[in-house]
Coordinates of C-alpha atoms in Angstrom, one line a residue:
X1 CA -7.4 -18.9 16.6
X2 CA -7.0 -15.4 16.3
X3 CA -10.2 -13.1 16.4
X4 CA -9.7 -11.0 13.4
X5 CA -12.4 -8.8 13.9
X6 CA -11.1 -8.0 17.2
X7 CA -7.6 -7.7 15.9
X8 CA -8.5 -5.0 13.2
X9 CA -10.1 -2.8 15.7
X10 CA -6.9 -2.9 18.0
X11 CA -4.6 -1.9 14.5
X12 CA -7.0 0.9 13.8
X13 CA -7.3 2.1 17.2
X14 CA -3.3 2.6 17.2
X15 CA -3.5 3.5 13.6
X16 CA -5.5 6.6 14.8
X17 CA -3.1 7.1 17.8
X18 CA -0.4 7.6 15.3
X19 CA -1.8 9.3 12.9
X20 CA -2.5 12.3 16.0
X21 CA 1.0 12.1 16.6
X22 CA 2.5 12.1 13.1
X23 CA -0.1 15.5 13.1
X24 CA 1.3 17.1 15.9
X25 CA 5.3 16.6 14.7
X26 CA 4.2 18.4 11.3
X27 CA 3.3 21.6 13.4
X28 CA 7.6 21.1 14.5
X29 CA 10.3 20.9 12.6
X30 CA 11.1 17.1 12.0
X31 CA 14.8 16.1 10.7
X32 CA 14.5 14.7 7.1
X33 CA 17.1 12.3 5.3
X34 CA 17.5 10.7 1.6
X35 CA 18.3 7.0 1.7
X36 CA 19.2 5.5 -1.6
X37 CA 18.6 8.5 -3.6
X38 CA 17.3 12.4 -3.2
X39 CA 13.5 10.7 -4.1
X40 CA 13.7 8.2 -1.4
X41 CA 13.5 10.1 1.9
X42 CA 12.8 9.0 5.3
X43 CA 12.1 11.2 8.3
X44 CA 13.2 11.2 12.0
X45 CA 8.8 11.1 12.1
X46 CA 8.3 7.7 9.9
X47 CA 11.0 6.2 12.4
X48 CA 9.4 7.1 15.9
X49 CA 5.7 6.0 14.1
X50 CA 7.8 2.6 13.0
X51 CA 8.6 2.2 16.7
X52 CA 5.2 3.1 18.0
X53 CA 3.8 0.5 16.2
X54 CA 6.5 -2.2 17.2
X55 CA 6.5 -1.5 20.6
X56 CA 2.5 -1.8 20.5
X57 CA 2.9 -5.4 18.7
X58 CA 5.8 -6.2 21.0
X59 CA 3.7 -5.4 24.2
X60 CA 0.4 -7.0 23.2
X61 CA 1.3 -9.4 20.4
X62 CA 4.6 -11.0 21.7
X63 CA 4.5 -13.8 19.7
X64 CA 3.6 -12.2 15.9
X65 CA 6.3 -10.9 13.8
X66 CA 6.9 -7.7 12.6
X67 CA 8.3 -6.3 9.1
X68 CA 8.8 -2.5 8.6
X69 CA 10.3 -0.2 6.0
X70 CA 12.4 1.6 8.4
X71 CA 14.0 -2.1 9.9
X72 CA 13.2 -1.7 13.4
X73 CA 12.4 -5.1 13.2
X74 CA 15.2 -7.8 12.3
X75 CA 14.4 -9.2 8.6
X76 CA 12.1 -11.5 8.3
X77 CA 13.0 -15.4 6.2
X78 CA 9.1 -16.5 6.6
X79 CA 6.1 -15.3 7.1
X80 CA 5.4 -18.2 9.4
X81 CA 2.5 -17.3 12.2
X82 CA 1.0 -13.9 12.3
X83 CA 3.0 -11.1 10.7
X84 CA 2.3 -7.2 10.4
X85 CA 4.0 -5.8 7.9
X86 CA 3.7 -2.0 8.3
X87 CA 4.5 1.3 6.3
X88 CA 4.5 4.4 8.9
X89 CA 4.3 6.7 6.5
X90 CA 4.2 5.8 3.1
X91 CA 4.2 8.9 0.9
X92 CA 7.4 10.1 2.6
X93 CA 7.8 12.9 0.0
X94 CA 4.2 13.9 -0.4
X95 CA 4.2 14.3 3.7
X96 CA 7.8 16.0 4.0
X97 CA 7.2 18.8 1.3
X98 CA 3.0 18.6 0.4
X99 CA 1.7 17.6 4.2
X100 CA -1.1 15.5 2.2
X101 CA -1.4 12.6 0.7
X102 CA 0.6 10.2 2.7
X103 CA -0.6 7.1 4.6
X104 CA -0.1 4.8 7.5
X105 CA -0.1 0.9 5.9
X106 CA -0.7 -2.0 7.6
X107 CA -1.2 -5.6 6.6
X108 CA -1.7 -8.6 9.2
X109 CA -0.9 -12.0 7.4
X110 CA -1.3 -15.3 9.2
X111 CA 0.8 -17.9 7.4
X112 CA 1.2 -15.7 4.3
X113 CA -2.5 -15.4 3.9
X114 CA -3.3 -11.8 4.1
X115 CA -6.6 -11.4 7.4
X116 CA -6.5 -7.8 8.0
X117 CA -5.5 -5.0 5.7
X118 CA -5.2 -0.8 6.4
X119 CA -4.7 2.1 4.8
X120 CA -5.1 5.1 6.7
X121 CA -4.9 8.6 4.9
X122 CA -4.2 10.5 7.8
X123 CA -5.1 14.3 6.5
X124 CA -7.7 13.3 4.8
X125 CA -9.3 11.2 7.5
X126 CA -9.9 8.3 4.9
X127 CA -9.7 4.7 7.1
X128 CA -9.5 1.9 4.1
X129 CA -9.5 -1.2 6.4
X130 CA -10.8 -4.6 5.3
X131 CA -11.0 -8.3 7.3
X132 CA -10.5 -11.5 5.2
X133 CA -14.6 -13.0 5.0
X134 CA -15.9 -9.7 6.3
X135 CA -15.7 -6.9 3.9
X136 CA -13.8 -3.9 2.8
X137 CA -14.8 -0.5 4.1
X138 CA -13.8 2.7 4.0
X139 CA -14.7 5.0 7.1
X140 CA -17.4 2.3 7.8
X141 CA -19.0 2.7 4.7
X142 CA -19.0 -1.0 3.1
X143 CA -17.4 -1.1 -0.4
X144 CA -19.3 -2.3 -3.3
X145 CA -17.3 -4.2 -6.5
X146 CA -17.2 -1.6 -9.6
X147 CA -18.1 -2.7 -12.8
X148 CA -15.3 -4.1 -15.1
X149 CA -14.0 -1.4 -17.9
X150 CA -11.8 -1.8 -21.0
X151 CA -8.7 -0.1 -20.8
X152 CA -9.8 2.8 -23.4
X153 CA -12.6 3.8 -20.8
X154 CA -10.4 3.0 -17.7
X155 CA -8.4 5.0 -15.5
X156 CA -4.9 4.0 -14.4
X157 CA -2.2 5.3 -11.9
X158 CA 1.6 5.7 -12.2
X159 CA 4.6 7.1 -11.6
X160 CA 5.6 9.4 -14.9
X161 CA 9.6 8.8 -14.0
X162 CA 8.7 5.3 -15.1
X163 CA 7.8 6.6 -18.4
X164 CA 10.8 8.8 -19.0
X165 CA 14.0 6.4 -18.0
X166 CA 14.4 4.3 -20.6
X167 CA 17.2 1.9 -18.9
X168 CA 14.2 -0.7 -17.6
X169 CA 12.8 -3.1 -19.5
X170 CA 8.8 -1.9 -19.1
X171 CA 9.5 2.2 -20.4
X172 CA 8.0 1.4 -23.7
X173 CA 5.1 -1.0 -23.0
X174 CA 4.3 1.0 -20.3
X175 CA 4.0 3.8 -22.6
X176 CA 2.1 2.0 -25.1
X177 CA -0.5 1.5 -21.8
X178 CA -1.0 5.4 -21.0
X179 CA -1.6 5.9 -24.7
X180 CA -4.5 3.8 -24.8
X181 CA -5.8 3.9 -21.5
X182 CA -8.4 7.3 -21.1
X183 CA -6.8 8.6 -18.7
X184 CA -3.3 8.6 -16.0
X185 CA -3.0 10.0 -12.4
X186 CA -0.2 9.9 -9.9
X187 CA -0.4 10.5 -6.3
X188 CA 2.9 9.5 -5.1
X189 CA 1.7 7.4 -2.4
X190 CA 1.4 3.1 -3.4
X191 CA -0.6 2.6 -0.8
X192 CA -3.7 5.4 -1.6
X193 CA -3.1 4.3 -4.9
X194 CA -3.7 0.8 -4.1
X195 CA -6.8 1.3 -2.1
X196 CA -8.2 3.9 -4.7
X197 CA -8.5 0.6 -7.0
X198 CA -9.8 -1.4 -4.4
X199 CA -12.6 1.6 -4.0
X200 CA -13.4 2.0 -7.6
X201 CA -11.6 5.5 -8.3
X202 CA -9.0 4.2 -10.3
X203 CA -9.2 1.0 -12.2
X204 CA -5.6 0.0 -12.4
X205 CA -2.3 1.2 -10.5
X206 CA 1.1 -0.1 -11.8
X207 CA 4.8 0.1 -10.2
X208 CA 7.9 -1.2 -11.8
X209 CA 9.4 -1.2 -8.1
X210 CA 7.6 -1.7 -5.2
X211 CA 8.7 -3.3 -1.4
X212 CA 6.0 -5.6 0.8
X213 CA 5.3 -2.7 2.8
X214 CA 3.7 -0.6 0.3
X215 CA 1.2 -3.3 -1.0
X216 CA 0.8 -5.4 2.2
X217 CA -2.1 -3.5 3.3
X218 CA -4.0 -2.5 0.0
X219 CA -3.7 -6.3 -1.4
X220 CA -5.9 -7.5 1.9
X221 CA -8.6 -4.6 0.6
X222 CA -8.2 -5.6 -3.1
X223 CA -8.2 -9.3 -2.6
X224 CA -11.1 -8.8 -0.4
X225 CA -13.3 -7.0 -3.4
X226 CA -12.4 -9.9 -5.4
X227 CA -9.7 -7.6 -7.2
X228 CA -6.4 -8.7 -8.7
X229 CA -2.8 -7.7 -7.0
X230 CA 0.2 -9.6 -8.9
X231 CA 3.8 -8.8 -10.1
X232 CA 3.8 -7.9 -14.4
X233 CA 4.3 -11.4 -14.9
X234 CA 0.8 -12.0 -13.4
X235 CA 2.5 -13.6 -10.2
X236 CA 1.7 -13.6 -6.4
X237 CA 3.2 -10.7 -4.7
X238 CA 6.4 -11.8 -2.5
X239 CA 5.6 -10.4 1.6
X240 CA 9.5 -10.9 1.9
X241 CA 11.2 -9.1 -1.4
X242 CA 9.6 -6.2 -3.5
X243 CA 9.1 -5.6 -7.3
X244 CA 6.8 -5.3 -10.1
X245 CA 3.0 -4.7 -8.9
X246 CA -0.4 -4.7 -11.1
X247 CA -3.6 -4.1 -9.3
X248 CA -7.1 -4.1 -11.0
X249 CA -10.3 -5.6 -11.7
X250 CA -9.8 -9.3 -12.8
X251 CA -10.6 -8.8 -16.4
X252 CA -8.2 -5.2 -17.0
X253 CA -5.1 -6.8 -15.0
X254 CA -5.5 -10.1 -17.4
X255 CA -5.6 -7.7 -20.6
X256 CA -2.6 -5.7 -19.2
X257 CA -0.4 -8.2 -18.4
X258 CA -1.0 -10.1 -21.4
X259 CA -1.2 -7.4 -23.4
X260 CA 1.4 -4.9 -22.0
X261 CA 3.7 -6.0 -19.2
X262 CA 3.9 -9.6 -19.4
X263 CA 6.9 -11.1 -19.8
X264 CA 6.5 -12.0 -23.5
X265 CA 5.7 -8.3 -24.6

């Protein structure tokens, strides 16, 4: 049996090896390309920190699996065994044109079951990390569950695009949700987003698109505080194909998705 403990020490020990070098390339000029779109970038920096971490897995870990964003790795059909899924740099276009708030993602799953979860904001030197049993911490401060709010006193996180483009089903219950939440923030990065609401400073963050990637980490931290990570239809996150995402406290995600997002609104 895997040591877990031991296996999230070795994952943040790279993750901190990485994070120096994804440092040092933003001193340089790094090559910078758009994959499906002018807001979906990808950098020559997010592929060398994809293949740091495969070769690391690869070398240590032969026999785990490995999914990425940038698909060093061939796709995955299971998530049978042990499995990293890994984000190098999620926040691509908060890192290519703010150089802030952008972070290194990882989540270990063993048989789909999610043991070890990271999310590493690398300029602000914020290490979320939890272990499945253990705890979730952030820079080895334990977290502590927040208390439950109603969604006129709660806080909530999305992207504003997904308020304005009307050609997807959620634009106007998603609109209906700002209105009577008390207040909306965006940091263009899923994965601080994610572990914000595992750490109490937001109490909801919502995505009509998402990959495995950018929740794989986060959803180890939130499931760990007891927290609630599903799709709008109040449904277990997919590791292998992307979507809709929820996370909150137990109580707010129930009242949103039945209220807002669920399929019948």
């Amino acid at each position: 049996m895997a040591d877990w403990n031991e296996l999230g020490k070795v994952a943040r020990n790279w993750t901190y090896e990485a994070a120096e070098q994804i440092k040092e390339a933003l001193a340089n000029p790094f090559k910078v390309e758009a994959k499906s779109g002018p807001d979906d970038l990808v950098t020559e920096v997010d592929k060398n920190t994809e293949a740091f971490f495969y070769n690391k897995v690869r070398e240590t870990f032969p026999e785990h699996s490995f999914l990425g964003e940038e698909g060093t790795a061939e796709k995955l059909e299971n998530t049978d065994g042990i499995t990293w899924i890994i984000d190098p740099i999620d926040g691509t276009m908060n890192f290519v044109q703010q150089k802030i708030k952008f972070a290194i993602s990882i989540g270990i799953y063993e048989d789909g079951v999610g043991k070890v979860g990271i999310v590493y904001d690398v300029m602000a030197d914020e290490m979320f990390y939890a272990v499945k049993g253990v705890g979730a911490y952030v820079n080895e401060v334990e977290l502590v569950a927040g208390k439950e709010r109603p969604l006129n006193e709660s806080i909530i996180s999305l992207n504003a695009r997904w308020l304005t483009e009307t050609d997807h089903p959620h634009a106007n219950p998603l609109l209906a949700l700002v209105r009577d939440s008390r207040s909306v923030r965006s940091y263009g990065a899923a994965a601080i987003e994610l572990a914000y609401v595992a750490a109490d400073r937001l109490d909801a963050y919502l995505s009509v698109n998402l990959s495995p990637w950018d929740y794989a980490g986060a959803q180890v931290l939130l499931e760990e505080m007891g927290y609630r990570a599903t799709s709008f239809s109040g449904e277990t996150l997919s590791l292998l194909n992307g979507g809709t995402v929820i996370a909150a406290k137990p109580a707010l995600q129930r009242e949103i998705v039945s209220a807002y997002v669920g399929e019948e609104n």
